[in-house]
C-alpha atoms as one frame of an Amber mdcrd trajectory, in Angstrom:
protein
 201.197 114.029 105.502 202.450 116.258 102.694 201.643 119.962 102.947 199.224
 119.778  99.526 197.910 116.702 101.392 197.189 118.845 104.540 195.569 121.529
 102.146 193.093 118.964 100.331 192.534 117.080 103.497 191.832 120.383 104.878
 189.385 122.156 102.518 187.221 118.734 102.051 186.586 119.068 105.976 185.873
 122.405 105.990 182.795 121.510 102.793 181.816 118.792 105.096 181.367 121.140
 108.214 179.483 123.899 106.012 177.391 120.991 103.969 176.201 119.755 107.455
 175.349 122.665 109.056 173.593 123.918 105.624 171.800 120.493 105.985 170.810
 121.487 109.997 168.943 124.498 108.604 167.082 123.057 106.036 163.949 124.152
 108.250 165.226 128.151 108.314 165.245 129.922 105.005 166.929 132.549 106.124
 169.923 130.762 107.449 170.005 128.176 104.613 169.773 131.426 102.250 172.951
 132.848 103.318 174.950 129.315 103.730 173.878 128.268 100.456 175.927 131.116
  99.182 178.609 131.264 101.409 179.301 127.575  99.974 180.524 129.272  97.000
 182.624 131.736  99.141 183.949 129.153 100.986 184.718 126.630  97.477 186.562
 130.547  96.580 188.609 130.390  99.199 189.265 126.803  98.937 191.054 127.436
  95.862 192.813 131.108  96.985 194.715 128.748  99.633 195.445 126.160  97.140
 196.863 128.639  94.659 198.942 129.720  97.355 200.458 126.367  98.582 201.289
 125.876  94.965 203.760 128.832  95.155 204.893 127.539  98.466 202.419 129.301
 101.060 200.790 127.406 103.383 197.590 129.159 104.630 195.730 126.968 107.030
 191.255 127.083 106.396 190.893 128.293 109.510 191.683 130.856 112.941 190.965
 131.225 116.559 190.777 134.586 117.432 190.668 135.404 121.572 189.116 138.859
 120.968 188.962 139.770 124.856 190.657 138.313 127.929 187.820 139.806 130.044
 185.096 137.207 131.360 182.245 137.454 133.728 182.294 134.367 135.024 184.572
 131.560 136.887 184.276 128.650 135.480 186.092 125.562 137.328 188.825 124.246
 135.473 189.215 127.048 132.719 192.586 126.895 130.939 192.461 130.529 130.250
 192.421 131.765 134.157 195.063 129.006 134.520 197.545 130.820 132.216 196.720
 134.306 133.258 195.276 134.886 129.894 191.716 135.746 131.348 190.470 137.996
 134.001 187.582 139.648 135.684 188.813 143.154 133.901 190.943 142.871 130.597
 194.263 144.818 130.238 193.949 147.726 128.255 196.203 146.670 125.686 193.759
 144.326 123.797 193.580 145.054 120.010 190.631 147.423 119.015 187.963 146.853
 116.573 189.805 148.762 114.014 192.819 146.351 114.299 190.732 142.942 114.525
 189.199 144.274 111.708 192.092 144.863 109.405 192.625 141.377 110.770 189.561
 139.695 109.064 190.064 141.950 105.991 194.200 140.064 105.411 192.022 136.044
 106.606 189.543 136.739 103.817 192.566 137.775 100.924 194.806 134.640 102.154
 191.262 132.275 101.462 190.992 131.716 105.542 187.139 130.641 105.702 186.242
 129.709 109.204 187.534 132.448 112.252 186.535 131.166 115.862 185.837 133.641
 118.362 186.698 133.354 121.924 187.783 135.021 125.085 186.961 135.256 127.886
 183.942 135.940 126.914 183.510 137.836 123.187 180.106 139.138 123.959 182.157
 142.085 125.720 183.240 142.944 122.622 180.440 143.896 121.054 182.329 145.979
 118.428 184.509 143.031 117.086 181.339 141.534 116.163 180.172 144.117 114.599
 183.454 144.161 112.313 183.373 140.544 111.691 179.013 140.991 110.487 181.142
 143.159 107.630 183.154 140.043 106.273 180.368 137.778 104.935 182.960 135.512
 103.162 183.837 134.322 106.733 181.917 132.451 109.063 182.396 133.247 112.704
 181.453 130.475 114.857 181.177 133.129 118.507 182.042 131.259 121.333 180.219
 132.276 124.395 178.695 131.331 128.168 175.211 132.779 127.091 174.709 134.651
 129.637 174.621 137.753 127.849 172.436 136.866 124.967 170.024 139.857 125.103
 167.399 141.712 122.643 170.492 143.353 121.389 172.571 140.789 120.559 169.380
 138.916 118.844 169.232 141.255 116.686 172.568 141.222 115.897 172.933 137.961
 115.355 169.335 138.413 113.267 171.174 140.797 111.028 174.389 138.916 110.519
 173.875 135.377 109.559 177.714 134.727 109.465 178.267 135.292 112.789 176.852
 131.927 114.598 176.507 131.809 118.276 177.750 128.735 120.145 176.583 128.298
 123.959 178.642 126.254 126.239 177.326 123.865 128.559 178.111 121.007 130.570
 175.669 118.561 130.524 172.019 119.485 132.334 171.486 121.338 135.101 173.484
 119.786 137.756 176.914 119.195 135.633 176.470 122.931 134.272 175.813 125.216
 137.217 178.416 122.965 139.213 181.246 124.609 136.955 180.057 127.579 135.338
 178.075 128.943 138.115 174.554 129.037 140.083 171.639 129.798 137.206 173.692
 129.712 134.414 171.877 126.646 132.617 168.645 128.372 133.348 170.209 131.350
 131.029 171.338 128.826 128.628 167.747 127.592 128.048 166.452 131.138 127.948
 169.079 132.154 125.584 168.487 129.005 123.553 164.201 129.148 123.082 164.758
 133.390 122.419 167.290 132.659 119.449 165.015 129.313 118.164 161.930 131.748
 118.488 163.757 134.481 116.568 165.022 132.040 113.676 168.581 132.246 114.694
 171.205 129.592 113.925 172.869 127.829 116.969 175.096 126.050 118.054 176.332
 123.981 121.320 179.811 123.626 123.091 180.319 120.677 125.476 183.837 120.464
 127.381 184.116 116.595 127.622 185.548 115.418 130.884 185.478 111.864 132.349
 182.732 113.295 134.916 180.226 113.988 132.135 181.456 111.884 129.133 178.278
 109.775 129.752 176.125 112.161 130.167 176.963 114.451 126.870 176.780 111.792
 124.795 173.457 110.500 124.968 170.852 110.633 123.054 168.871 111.981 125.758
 171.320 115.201 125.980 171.310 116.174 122.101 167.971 115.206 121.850 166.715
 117.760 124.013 169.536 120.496 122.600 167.991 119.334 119.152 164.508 120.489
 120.545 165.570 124.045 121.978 166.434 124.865 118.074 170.537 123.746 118.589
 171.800 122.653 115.311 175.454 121.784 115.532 176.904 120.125 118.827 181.016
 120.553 119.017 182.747 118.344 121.432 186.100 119.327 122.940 188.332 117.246
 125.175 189.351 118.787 128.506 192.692 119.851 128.815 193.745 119.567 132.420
 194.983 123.695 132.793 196.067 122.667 136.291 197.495 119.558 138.213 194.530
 119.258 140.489 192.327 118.439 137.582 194.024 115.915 135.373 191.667 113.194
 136.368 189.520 114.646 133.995 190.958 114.231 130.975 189.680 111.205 129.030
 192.229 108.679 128.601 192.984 106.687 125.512 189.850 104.036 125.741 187.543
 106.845 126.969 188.472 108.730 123.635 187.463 105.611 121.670 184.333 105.302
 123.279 183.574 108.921 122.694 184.585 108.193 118.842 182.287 104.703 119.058
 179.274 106.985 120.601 179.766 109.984 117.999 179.243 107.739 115.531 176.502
 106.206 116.944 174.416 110.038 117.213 175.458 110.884 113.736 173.262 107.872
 112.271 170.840 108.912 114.925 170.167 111.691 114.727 170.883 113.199 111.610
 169.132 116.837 112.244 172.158 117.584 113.961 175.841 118.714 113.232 178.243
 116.786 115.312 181.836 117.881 115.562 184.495 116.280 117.836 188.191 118.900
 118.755 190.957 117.510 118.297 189.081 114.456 116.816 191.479 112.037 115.101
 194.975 113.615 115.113 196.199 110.438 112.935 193.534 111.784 109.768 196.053
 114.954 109.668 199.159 113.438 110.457 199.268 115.296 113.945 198.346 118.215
 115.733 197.072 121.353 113.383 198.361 124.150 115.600 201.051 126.525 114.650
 199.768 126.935 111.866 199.473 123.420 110.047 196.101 123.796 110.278 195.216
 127.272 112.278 196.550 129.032 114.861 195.501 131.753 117.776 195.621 135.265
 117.890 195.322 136.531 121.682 193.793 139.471 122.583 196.734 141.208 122.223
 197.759 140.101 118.896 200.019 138.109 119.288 200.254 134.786 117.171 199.768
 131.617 119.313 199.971 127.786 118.369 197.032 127.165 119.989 194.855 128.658
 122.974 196.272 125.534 125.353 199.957 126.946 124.400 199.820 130.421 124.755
 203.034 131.731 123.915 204.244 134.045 121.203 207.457 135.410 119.021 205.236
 137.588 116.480 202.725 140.160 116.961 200.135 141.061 114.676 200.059 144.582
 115.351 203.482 144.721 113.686 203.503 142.226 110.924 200.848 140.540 108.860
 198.673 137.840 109.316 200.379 135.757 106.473 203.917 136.681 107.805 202.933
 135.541 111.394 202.368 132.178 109.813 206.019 132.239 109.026 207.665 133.018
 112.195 210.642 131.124 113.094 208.664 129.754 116.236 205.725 127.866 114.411
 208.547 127.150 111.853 210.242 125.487 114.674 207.302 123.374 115.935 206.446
 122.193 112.248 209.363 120.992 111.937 210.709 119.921 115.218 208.602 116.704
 115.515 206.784 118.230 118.718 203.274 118.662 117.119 203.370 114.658 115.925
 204.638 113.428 119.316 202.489 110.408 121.541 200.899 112.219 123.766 197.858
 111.206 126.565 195.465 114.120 126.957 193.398 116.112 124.275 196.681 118.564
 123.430 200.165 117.446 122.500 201.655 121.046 123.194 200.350 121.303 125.977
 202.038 118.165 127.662 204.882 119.776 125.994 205.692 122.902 127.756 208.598
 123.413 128.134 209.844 122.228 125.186 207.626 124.370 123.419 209.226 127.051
 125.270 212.550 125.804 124.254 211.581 126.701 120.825 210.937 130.372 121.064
C-alpha cells in the first residue's frame, strides 16, 4: 500500500472509530456534546497529516504513550513484566508531566488525533492526565486495571470528556481474578456502575487468548458490559511475552473465528463499539508499527515500534516527536520487509526479535 494510501486508509478508520463511539453515546448529552465537536477536530487533523504527506511527511493518526512503568498489580502473562519494562516501583527517570506535555502539544501540531495511554498502570500518573484534559483536540483512550477508579478520578474523568477510561478484563469472574488477581472483577463492576451512574463514557479491554476466546465473544459477555454503561469493547490478541505461554495465542483459524463472531456482535448489538488490535493486517498492507501507522513512546521517552518490541535509537527528550518518526531504525523496519512478513501470533515484530534488533 502506497504511503497516501496508508494516510486515506488511515484517517477513514479513525472517522469510523469516532462516528461509532459518537453513535454509543447517543443516550449521554454530555459525552455526545463534546464528540460531536471533536469530529471536526479530528476531520482538522485529518487534513494537517494529509498536507503533510503531500510534502513528503508521513505522520501516522495515532500514538501509544506508556506514561509509567509502575503497576500495582501482577497480572499472569503481561508482556510488560516480561521485558522488564514494568515494575512494582518505576525508575525515576520516567518523563514528567511537563515533558509528556510538550509531547501532546508537538501530536496535536503534526494532526495526531488519537494518543493511547498505558503503563503499567497510568492511573499513577495522575498528573499526565491532567496535561492530556488540556489538549481537547486529542482523544485519550486511558488504559487501566480499574482498580483505582475513585471519587477523584470520577471527577476527573467528569471534567475531561477527552480523556476516556478503558477497564481491562478477562472474561467474568473466574477468567478475570485468575490473571489479574483475587477481587479485581468485583472492582471492575464497582468501577463500571460509579462511572455509568456519574454519566461517564467507557470503555472495555479484553486480552483474547485461546482460554477465553469463547467466552469474550458472546453475546452473553458484551451484553452484560453493555448493561454496566460500557460503550466500546476493544479486542486485542495475546502476544505470548514468554515461552511458557504461547499456547495462548490464537492461531490462524481461531483468528477467523474471532473475525466471523465480531461480525456477528456488530449486527447484534449495535449499542456497542467493537474494535479488534491488530485486526486485519492485509487492509493496511502489514503491520502499522514504527511508525506506518503509530508508534510507542516508553516511559522514558524513548520512541518504540510498538509496546511488544520495545527497543529504541531516538529519545524524545532530545529530539522531536516528528523527527523520532524519522529515525534511521523505524526507517529501517519500513523498509526492510520485516513489518509485512508471515507471521503466526497477533505481532509480526515480535516473532521477529532479533532481527529487529539487527536493525538498530
Amino acid at each position: 500500500m502506497q504511503e497516501n494510501q496508508l494516510e486515506e486508509y488511515l484517517s477513514k478508520g479513525v472517522e469510523r472509530i469516532v462516528q461509532g463511539i459518537l453513535r454509543a453515546s447517543a443516550d449521554n448529552p454530555k459525552e455526545s456534546l463534546f464528540l460531536a465537536r471533536y469530529v471536526s477536530s479530528g476531520r482538522e487533523a485529518g487534513r494537517r497529516r494529509a498536507r503533510l504527506e503531500a510534502a513528503g511527511e508521513h505522520i501516522p493518526p495515532f500514538l501509544i504513550a506508556s506514561i509509567t512503568d509502575s503497576c500495582n498489580l501482577h497480572c499472569k502473562g503481561c508482556y510488560a513484566r516480561a521485558n522488564v519494562s514494568c515494575m512494582d516501583r518505576g525508575e525515576e527517570l520516567q518523563m514528567s508531566a511537563a515533558q509528556w506535555g510538550e509531547v501532546f502539544c508537538q501530536a496535536e501540531e503534526a494532526g495526531v488525533a488519537f494518543i493511547l495511554l498505558a503503563g503499567g498502570e497510568p492511573l499513577l500518573r495522575r498528573d499526565v492526565l491532567e496535561q492530556a484534559g488540556r489538549h481537547r483536540r486529542i482523544l485519550f483512550p486511558v488504559f487501566t486495571n480499574g482498580t483505582m477508579l475513585e471519587e477523584a478520578y470520577l471527577k476527573l474523568f467528569g471534567k475531561n470528556r477527552n480523556l476516556i477510561p478503558v477497564l481491562s478484563i478477562e472474561g467474568e469472574e473466574r477468567l478475570t481474578d485468575e490473571r489479574r488477581g483475587s477481587g479485581v472483577y468485583a472492582s471492575l463492576q464497582k468501577a463500571m456502575e460509579r462511572m455509568k451512574e456519574g454519566g461517564i463514557l467507557f470503555g472495555a479491554s479484553v486480552t483474547v487468548t485461546r482460554e477465553n476466546m469463547q467466552e469474550v465473544l458472546s453475546e452473553e459477555f458484551t451484553a452484560h458490559l453493555a448493561r454496566q454503561g460500557c460503550k466500546a469493547v476493544i479486542y486485542v490478541e495475546y502476544v505470548p511475552a514468554e515461552k511458557e505461554t504461547e499456547h495462548l495465542a490464537p492461531t490462524d483459524a481461531e483468528r477467523a473465528y474471532m473475525e466471523q463472531r465480531l461480525k456477528m456482535l456488530r449486527e447484534a448489538q449495535k449499542e456497542l463499539l467493537f474494535v479488534s488490535f491488530p485486526g486485519d493486517e492485509k487492509s493496511s498492507g502489514g503491520c502499522l508499527a514504527a511508525g506506518r501507522g503509530f508508534f510507542h513512546i516508553n516511559a522514558k521517552g524513548g520512541a518504540e515500534p510498538c509496546p511488544f518490541s520495545p527497543f529504541s535509537d531516538t529519545s524524545l527528550l532530545h529530539t522531536s516527536l516528528r523527527e523520532a518518526l524519522k529515525s534511521p531504525f523505524f526507517i529501517r523496519l519500513r523498509t526492510e520487509g520485516l513489518l509485512t512478513k508471515e507471521h503466526t501470533g497477533g505481532c509480526v515484530l515480535f516473532e521477529q526479535e532479533q532481527s529487529v534488533k539487527g536493525c538498530l
